Coordinates of C-alpha atoms in Angstrom, one line a residue:
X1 CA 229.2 169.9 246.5
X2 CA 227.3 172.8 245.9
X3 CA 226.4 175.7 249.0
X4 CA 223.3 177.0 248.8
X5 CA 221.5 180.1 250.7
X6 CA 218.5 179.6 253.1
X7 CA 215.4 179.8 250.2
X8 CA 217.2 177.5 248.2
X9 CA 218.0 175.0 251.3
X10 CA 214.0 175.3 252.1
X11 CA 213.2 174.3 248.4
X12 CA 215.3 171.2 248.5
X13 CA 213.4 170.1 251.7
X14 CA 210.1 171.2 250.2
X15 CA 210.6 169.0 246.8
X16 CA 212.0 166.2 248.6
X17 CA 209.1 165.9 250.5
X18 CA 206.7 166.2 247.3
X19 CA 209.0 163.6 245.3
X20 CA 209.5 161.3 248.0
X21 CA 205.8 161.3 249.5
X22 CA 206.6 162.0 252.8
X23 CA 205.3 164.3 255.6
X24 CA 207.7 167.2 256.4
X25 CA 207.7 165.6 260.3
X26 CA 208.9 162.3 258.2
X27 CA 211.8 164.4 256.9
X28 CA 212.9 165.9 260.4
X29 CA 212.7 162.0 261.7
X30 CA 215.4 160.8 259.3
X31 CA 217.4 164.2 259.7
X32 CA 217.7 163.9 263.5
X33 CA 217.8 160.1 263.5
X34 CA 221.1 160.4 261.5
X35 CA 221.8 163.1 263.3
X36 CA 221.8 161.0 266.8
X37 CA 223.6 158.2 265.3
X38 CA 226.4 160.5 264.2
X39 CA 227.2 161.7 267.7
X40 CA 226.7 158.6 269.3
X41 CA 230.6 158.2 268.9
X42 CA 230.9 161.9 271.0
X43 CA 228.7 160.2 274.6
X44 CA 230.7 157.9 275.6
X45 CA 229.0 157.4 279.3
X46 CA 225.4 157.2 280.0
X47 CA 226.3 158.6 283.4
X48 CA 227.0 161.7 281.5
X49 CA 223.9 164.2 281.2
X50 CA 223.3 165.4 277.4
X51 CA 221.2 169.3 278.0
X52 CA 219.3 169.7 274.8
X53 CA 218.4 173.3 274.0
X54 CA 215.5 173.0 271.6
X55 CA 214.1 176.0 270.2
X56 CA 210.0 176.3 268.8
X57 CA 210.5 176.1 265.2
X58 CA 211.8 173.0 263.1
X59 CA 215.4 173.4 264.5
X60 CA 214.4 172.7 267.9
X61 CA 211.9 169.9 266.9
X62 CA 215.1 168.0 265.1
X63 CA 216.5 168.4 269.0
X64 CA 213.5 167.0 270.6
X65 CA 213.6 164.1 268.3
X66 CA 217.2 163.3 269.6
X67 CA 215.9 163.8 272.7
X68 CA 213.4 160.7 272.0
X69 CA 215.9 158.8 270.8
X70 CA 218.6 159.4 273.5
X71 CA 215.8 158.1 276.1
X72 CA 215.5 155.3 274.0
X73 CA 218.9 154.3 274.7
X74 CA 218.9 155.3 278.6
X75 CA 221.1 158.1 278.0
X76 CA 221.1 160.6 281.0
X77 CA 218.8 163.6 279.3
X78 CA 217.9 166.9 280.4
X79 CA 215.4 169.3 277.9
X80 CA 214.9 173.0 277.6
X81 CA 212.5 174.2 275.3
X82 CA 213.3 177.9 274.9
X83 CA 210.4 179.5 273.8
X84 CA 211.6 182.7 271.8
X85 CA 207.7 182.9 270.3
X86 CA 204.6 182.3 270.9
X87 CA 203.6 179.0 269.4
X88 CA 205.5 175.9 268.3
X89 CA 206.0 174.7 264.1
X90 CA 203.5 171.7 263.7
X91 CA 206.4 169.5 263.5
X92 CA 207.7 170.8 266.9
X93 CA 204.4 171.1 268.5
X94 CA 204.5 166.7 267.4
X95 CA 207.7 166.0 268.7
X96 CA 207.3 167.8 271.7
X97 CA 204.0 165.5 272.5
X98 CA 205.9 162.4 271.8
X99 CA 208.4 163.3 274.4
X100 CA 205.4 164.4 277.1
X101 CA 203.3 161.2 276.2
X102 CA 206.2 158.6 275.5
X103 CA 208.9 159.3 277.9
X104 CA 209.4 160.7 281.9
X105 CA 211.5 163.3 280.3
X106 CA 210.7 167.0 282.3
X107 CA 210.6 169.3 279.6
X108 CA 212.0 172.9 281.5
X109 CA 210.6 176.0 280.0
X110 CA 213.1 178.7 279.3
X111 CA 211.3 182.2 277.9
X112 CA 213.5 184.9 280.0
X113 CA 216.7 186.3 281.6
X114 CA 215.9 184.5 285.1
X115 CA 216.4 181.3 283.7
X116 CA 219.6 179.4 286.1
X117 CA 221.9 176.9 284.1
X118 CA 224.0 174.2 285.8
X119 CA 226.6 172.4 283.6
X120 CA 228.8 170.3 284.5
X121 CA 232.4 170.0 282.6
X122 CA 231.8 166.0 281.6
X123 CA 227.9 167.3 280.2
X124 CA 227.2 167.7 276.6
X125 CA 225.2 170.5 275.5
X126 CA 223.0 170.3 272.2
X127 CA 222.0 172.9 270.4
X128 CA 218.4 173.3 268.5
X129 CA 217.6 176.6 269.5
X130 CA 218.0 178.3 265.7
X131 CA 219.0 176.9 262.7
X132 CA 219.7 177.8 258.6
X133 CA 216.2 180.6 258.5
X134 CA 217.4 182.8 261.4
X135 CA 217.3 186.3 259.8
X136 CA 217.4 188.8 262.7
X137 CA 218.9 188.9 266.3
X138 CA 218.0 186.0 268.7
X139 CA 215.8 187.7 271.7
X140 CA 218.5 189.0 274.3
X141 CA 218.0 186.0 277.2
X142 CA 218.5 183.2 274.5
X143 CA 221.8 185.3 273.9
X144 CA 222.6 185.1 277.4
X145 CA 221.5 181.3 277.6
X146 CA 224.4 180.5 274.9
X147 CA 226.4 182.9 276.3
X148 CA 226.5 181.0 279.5
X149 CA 226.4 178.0 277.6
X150 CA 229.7 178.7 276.0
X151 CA 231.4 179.4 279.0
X152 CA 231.1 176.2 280.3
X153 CA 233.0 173.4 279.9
X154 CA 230.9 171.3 278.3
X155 CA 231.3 169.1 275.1
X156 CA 229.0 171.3 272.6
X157 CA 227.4 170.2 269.9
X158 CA 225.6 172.4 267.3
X159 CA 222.6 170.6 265.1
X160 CA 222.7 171.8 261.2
X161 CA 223.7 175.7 262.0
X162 CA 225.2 177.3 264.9
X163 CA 221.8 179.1 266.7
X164 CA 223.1 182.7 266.1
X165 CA 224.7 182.0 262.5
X166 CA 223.0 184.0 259.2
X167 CA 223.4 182.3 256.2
X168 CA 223.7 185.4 254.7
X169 CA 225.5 188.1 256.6
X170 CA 228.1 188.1 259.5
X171 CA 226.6 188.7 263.0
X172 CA 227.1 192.1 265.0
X173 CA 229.7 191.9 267.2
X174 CA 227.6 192.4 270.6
X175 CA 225.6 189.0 269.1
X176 CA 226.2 186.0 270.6
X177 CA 226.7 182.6 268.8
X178 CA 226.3 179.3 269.6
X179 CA 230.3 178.0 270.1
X180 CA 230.3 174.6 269.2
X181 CA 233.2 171.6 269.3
X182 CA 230.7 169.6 266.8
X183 CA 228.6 170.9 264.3
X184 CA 226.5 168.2 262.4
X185 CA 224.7 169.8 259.1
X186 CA 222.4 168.0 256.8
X187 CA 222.9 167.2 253.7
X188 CA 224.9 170.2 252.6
X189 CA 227.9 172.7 253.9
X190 CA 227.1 176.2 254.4
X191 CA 229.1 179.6 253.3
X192 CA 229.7 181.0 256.7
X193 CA 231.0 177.8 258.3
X194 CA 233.9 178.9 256.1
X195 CA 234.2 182.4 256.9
X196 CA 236.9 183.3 259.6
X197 CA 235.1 185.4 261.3
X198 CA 232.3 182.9 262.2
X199 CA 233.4 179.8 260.9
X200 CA 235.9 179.3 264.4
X201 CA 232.3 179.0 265.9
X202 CA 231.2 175.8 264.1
X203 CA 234.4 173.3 265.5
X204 CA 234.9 170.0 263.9
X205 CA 232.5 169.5 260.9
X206 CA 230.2 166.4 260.0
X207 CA 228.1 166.8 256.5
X208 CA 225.2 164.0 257.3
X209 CA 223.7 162.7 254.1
X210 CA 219.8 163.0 255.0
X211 CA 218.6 161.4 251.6
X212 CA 217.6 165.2 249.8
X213 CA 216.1 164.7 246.4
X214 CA 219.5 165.3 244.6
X215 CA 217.5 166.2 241.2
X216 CA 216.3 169.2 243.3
X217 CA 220.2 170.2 244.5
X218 CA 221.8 169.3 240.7
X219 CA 218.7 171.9 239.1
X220 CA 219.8 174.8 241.0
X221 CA 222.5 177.4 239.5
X222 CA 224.6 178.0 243.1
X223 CA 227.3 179.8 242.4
X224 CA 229.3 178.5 245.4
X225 CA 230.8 175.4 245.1
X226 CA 232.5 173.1 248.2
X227 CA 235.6 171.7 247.0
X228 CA 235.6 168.4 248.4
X229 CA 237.9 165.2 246.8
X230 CA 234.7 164.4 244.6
X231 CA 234.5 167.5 242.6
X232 CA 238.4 167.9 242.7
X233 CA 239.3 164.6 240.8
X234 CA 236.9 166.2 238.0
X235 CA 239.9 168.6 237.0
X236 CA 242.3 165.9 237.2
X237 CA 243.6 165.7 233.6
X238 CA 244.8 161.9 232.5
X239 CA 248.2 161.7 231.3
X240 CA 248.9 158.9 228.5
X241 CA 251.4 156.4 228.3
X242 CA 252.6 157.4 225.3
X243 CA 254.0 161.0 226.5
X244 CA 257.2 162.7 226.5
X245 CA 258.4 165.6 228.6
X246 CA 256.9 168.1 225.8
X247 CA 253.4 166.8 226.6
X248 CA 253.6 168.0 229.7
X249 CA 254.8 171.5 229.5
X250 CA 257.3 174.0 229.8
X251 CA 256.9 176.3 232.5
X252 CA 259.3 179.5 234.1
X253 CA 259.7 180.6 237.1
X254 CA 260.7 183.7 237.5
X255 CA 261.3 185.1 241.2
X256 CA 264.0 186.1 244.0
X257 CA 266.0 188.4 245.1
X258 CA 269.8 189.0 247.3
X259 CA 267.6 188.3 250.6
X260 CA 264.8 185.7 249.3
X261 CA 266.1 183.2 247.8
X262 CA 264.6 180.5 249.1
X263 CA 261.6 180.9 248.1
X264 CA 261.8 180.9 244.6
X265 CA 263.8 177.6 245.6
X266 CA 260.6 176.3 246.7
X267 CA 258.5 177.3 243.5
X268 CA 260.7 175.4 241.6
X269 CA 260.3 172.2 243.5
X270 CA 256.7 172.4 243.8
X271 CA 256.5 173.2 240.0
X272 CA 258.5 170.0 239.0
X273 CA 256.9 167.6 241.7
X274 CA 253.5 168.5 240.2
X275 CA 253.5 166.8 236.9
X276 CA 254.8 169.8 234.4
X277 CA 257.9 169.0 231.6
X278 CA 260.4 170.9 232.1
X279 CA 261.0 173.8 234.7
X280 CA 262.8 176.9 233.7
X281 CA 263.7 179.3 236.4
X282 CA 265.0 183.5 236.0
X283 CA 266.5 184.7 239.5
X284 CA 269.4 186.4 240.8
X285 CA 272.9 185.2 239.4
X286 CA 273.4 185.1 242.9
X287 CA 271.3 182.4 243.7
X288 CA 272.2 180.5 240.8
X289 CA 274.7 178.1 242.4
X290 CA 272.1 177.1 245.4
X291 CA 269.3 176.5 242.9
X292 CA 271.4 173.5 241.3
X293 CA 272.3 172.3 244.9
X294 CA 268.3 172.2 245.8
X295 CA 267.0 171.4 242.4
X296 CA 269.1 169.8 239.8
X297 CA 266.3 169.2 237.5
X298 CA 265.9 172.6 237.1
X299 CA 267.2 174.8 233.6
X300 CA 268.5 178.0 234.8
X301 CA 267.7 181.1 232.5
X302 CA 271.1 182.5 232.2
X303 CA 271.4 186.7 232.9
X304 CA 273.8 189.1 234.2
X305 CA 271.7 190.3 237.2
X306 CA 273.4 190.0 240.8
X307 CA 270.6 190.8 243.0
X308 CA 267.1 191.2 241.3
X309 CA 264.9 189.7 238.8
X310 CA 265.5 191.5 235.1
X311 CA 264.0 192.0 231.5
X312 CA 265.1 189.5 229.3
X313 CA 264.4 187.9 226.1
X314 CA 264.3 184.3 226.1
X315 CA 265.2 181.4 223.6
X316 CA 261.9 179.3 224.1
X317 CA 258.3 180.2 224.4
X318 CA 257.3 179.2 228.5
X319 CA 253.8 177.5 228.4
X320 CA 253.2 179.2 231.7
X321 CA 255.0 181.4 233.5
X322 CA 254.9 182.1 237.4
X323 CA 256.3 185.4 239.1
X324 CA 256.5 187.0 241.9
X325 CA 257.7 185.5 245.1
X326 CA 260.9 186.9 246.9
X327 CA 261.0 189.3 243.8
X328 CA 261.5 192.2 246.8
X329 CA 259.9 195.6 246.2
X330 CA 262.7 197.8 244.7
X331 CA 262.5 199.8 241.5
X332 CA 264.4 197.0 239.6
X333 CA 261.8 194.4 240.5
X334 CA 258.9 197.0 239.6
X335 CA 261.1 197.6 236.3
X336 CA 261.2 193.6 235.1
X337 CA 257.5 192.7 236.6
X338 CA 256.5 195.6 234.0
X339 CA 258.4 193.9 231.2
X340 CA 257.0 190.6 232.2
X341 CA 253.6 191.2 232.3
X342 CA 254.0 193.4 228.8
X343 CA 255.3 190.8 226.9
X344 CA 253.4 187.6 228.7
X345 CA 250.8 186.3 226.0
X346 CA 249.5 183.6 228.1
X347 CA 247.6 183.7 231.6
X348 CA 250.1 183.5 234.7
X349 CA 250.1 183.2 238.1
X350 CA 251.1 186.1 239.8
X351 CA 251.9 186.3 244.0
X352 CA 253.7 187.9 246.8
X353 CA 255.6 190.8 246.1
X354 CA 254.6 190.9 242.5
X355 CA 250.9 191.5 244.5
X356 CA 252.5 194.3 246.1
X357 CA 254.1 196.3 243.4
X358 CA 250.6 196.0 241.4
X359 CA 248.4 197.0 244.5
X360 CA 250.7 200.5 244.6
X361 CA 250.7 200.9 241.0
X362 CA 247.0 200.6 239.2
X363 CA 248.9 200.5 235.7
X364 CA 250.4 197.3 235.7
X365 CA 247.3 195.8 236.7
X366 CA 245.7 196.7 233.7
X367 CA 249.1 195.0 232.1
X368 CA 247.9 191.8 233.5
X369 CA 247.1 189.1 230.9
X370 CA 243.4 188.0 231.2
X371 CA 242.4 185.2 232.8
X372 CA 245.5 185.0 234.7
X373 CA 245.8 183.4 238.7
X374 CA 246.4 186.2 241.6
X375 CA 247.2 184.3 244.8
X376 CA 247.0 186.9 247.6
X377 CA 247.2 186.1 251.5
X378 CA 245.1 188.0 253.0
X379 CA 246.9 191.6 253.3
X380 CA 247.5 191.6 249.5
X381 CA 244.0 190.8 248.8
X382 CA 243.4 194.1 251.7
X383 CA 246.0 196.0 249.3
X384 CA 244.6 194.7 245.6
X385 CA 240.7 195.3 246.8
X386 CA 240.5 197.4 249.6
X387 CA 238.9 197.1 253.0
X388 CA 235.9 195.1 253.6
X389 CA 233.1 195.4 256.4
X390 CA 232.7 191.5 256.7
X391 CA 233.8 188.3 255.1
X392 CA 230.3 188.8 253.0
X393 CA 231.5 191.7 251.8
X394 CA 234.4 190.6 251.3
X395 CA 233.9 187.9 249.0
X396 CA 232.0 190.6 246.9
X397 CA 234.6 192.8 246.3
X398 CA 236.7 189.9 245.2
X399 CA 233.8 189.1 242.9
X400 CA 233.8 192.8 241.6
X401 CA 237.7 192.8 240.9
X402 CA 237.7 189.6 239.3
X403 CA 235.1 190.2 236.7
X404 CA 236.6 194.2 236.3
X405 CA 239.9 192.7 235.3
X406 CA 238.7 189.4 234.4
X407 CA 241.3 187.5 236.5
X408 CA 241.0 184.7 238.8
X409 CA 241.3 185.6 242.4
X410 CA 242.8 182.6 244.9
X411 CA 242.4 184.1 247.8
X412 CA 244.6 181.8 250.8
X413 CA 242.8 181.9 253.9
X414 CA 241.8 179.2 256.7
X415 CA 239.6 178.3 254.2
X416 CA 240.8 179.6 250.8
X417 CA 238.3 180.4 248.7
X418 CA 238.9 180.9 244.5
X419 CA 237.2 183.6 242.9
X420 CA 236.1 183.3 238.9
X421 CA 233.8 185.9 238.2
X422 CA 230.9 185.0 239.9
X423 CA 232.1 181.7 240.2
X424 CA 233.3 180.6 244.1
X425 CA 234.8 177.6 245.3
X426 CA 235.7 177.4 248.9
X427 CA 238.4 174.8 249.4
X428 CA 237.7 171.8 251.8
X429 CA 241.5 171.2 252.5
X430 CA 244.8 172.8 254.4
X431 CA 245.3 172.8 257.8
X432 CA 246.7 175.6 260.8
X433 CA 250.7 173.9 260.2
X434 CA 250.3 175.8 257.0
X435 CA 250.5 179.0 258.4
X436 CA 254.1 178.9 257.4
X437 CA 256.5 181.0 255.4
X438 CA 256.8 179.5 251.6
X439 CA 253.6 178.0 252.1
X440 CA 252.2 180.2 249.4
X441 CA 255.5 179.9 247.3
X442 CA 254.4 175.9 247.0
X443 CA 251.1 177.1 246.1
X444 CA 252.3 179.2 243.3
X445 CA 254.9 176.8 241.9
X446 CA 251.8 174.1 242.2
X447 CA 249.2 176.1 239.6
X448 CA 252.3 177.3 237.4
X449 CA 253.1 173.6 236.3
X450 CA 249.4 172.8 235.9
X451 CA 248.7 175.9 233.8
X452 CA 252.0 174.9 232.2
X453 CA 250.3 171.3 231.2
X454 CA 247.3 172.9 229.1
X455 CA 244.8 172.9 232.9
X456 CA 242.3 176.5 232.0
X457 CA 243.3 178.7 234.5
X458 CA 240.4 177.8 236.4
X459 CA 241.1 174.3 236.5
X460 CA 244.8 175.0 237.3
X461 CA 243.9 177.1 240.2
X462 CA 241.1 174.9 241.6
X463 CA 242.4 171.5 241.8
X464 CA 245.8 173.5 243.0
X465 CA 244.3 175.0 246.1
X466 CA 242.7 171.6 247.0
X467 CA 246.4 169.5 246.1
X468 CA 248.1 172.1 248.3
X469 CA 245.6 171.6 251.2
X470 CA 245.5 167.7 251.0
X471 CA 249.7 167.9 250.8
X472 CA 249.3 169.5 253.9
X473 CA 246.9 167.2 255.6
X474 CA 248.6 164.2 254.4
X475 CA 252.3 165.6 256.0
X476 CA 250.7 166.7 259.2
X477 CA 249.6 163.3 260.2
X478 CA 253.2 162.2 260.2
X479 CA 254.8 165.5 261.1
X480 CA 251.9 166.8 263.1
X481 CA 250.7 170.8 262.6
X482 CA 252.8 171.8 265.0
X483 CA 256.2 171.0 263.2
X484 CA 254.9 171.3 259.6
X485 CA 256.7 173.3 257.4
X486 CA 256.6 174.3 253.6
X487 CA 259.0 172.1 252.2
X488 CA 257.1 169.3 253.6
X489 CA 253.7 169.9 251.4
X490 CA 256.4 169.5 248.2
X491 CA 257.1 165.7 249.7
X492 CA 253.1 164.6 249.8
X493 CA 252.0 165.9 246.2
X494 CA 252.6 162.6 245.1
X495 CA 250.4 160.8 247.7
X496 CA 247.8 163.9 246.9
X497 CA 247.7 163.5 243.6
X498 CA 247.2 159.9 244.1
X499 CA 244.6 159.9 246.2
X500 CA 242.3 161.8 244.0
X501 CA 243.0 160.3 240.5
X502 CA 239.9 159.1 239.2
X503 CA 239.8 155.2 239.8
X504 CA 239.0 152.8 237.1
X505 CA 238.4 149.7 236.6
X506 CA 240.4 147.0 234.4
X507 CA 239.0 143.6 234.2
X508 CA 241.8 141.1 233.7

């Protein structure tokens, strides 16, 4: 699903409207009826008051038209039209005589500071105020409306954007934005829903299919993609009954050390639960006996190293190779990581301390094969890119690195977000319980065994970040968020990758 910026959002509306032969107003009628029919779930008692904050411009005129349709229902329904300009849009100025003409409604004015709020904590408040084509600072006293807004404890819903959200840029910190429990957007996600340091703002989200002319959406070139379960089963690769466990890959993991051993444990367990051959594994003698306790399955790459990962020579040719996690950062790990990435032919997938060591030594990241996954959290990424002013700028500099190296940038977050040149996917799945240690060691083992079974590293790393997320999902609604922890996500690839398979069907 693709995320488009502001001009390209106002093209879609403005060809659906040519293709479809409707009126613009005929547009924001279907958009706000869908709208009120998606939060008719949310007001459960027509005792309870909904406050509708409806700005001039189209936004608010999608809130005045829930306001009609509330009334229709006998909902208890109180209007403010905040009147930031001087004059209405066309569309507004329409729904605005509909409510006067058609309803008892008392339509309060709000145009400065003086304007007294009183909210109840069993209201709902419904924002209209500003939606996708806000591109400057709201006037200071609709700041202070949502600001008092916000404090309340009302049930808050946001219509298509947040009023105080760009769609371009992160907001100043002395702006206010509208802090909503609900957010219901038309037709198509936006970037900063997904950015932390907004997207906390937008609360549960609800993508409301409006009927936009979806020539108009598949003609434009975004470069951001949403990674929801419909674009994810297109990387899903099918696997033929006729297959033996070399059709599916070799693939070595190659982590640990004295004090970390359980996390290359984990690697290993994702990597074989996630469709690949055969797993080899290089760690620590050390560890050696605990890994054929855990993971059976699993073909140890014998070497006379105690405590750290080492150089060595193998007998078979990996198809992919993961490294990195637990690997520690002392001179013996920088030592074999340098071997490694030397004599790797192939893309890999590269995390944790392996991150690290690179970030503090610029030449082994030019040792990097191309095309290979980096899976930072984010103080690697702060480490491998540098500092950012905002999540904008962030995602720029990821852009920048990956196409300077050519490497492909998975960068774990809330909302992870996978970085191909200019190329961005922002992942639609995961969950708070995965904010846990070895999280990211699943993660890694995940995209090692589908690199491992001929996925392009852009493939591999896609449709793992969404697999990792819906593992989580799936466990936390037995295990909750709360109790969730790494291991766990290993136990639901199964049902993950079940639930995105392709279907088809075979008529008997």
């Amino acid at each position: 699903m693709k995320i488009l910026n502001a001009k390209e959002l106002a093209e879609v509306d403005e060809n659906t409207i040519k293709k479809q032969n409707i009126s613009s107003w005929d547009l924001m009628e279907r958009a706000a009826k869908k709208a009120f029919e998606s939060m008719k779930s949310y007001t459960s008692s027509k005792q309870q008051c909904i406050h509708i904050f409806a700005g001039i411009g189209n936004n608010g005129g999608d809130g005045l038209a829930i306001a009609y349709f509330l009334t229709q229902e006998n909902n208890n329904v109180k209007v403010y039209l905040v009147e930031y300009a001087d004059s209405k849009s066309d569309d507004n100025a329409k729904n605005f005589e509909r409510l006067e003409s058609k309803t008892k409604l008392e339509i309060i004015s709000v145009s400065d500071e003086n304007f007294q709020i009183e909210l109840n904590p069993n209201d709902f408040c419904i924002d209209s105020i500003f939606g996708f084509g806000l591109n400057r600072p709201m006037p200071d006293f609709v700041q202070k409306l949502i600001k008092e807004i916000n404090q309340s404890q009302t049930f808050r819903i946001a219509i298509d954007v947040p009023s105080g959200v760009y769609l371009d840029r992160i907001p100043k910190e002395d702006e206010e934005i509208f802090n909503a429990d609900l957010t219901l957007t038309f037709q198509l996600p936006k970037l900063p829903f997904f950015l932390p340091q907004v997207g906390f703002n937008v609360g549960k989200l609800e993508i409301i299919d409006i009927g936009l002319d979806q020539e108009t959406i598949d003609s434009i070139e975004a470069k951001v993609e949403y990674l929801n379960q419909n674009l994810a089963s297109t990387y899903v690769q099918k696997r033929s009954r006729f297959s033996h466990k070399g059709t599916f890959g070799h693939a070595l993991i190659i982590g640990g050390s004295r004090y970390m051993l359980g996390s290359v444990i984990l690697s290993a367990s994702s990597c074989m639960r996630s469709g690949v051959g055969k797993t080899s594994v290089l760690m620590p003698k050390i560890g050696h006996q605990n890994m054929i306790n855990h993971r059976p399955e699993v073909m140890l790459v014998p070497h006379e190293s105690e405590d750290f990962i080492s150089e060595k020579n193998l007998d078979f040719e990996p198809n992919a190779i993961g490294i990195g996690v637990g690997i520690s950062m002392e001179s013996e790990a920088e030592t074999a990581l340098k071997f490694w990435l030397e004599n790797s032919k192939k893309p890999m997938v590269i995390d944790a301390d392996a991150l690290n060591l690179i970030s503090e030594n610029e030449s082994l990241l030019q040792l990097i094969p191309k095309n290979s996954i980096l899976t930072p959290h984010p103080g690697e990424l702060k480490r491998l890119i540098g500092n950012w002013s905002d999540d904008f700028d962030k995602i720029e500099k990821i852009k920048s690195f990956s196409k300077k190296f050519q490497l492909i940038i998975l960068a774990k977050d809330s909302f992870s977000i996978c970085v191909n040149g200019d190329e961005v996917f922002v992942n639609s799945t995961g969950n708070s319980g995965m904010a846990t240690a070895g999280s990211g060691d699943v993660l890694m083992g995940l995209i090692t065994s589908l690199l491992a079974q001929n996925y392009e590293p852009k493939s591999a790393a896609v449709l793992g970040m969404y697999l990792h997320g819906l593992a989580g999902n799936l466990a936390a609604r037995v295990t909750s968020e709360e109790s969730l922890v790494a291991s766990d996500l290993i136990d639901y690839f199964g049902l993950a990758f079940s639930e995105i398979k392709p279907r088809t069907n075979v008529k008997k």
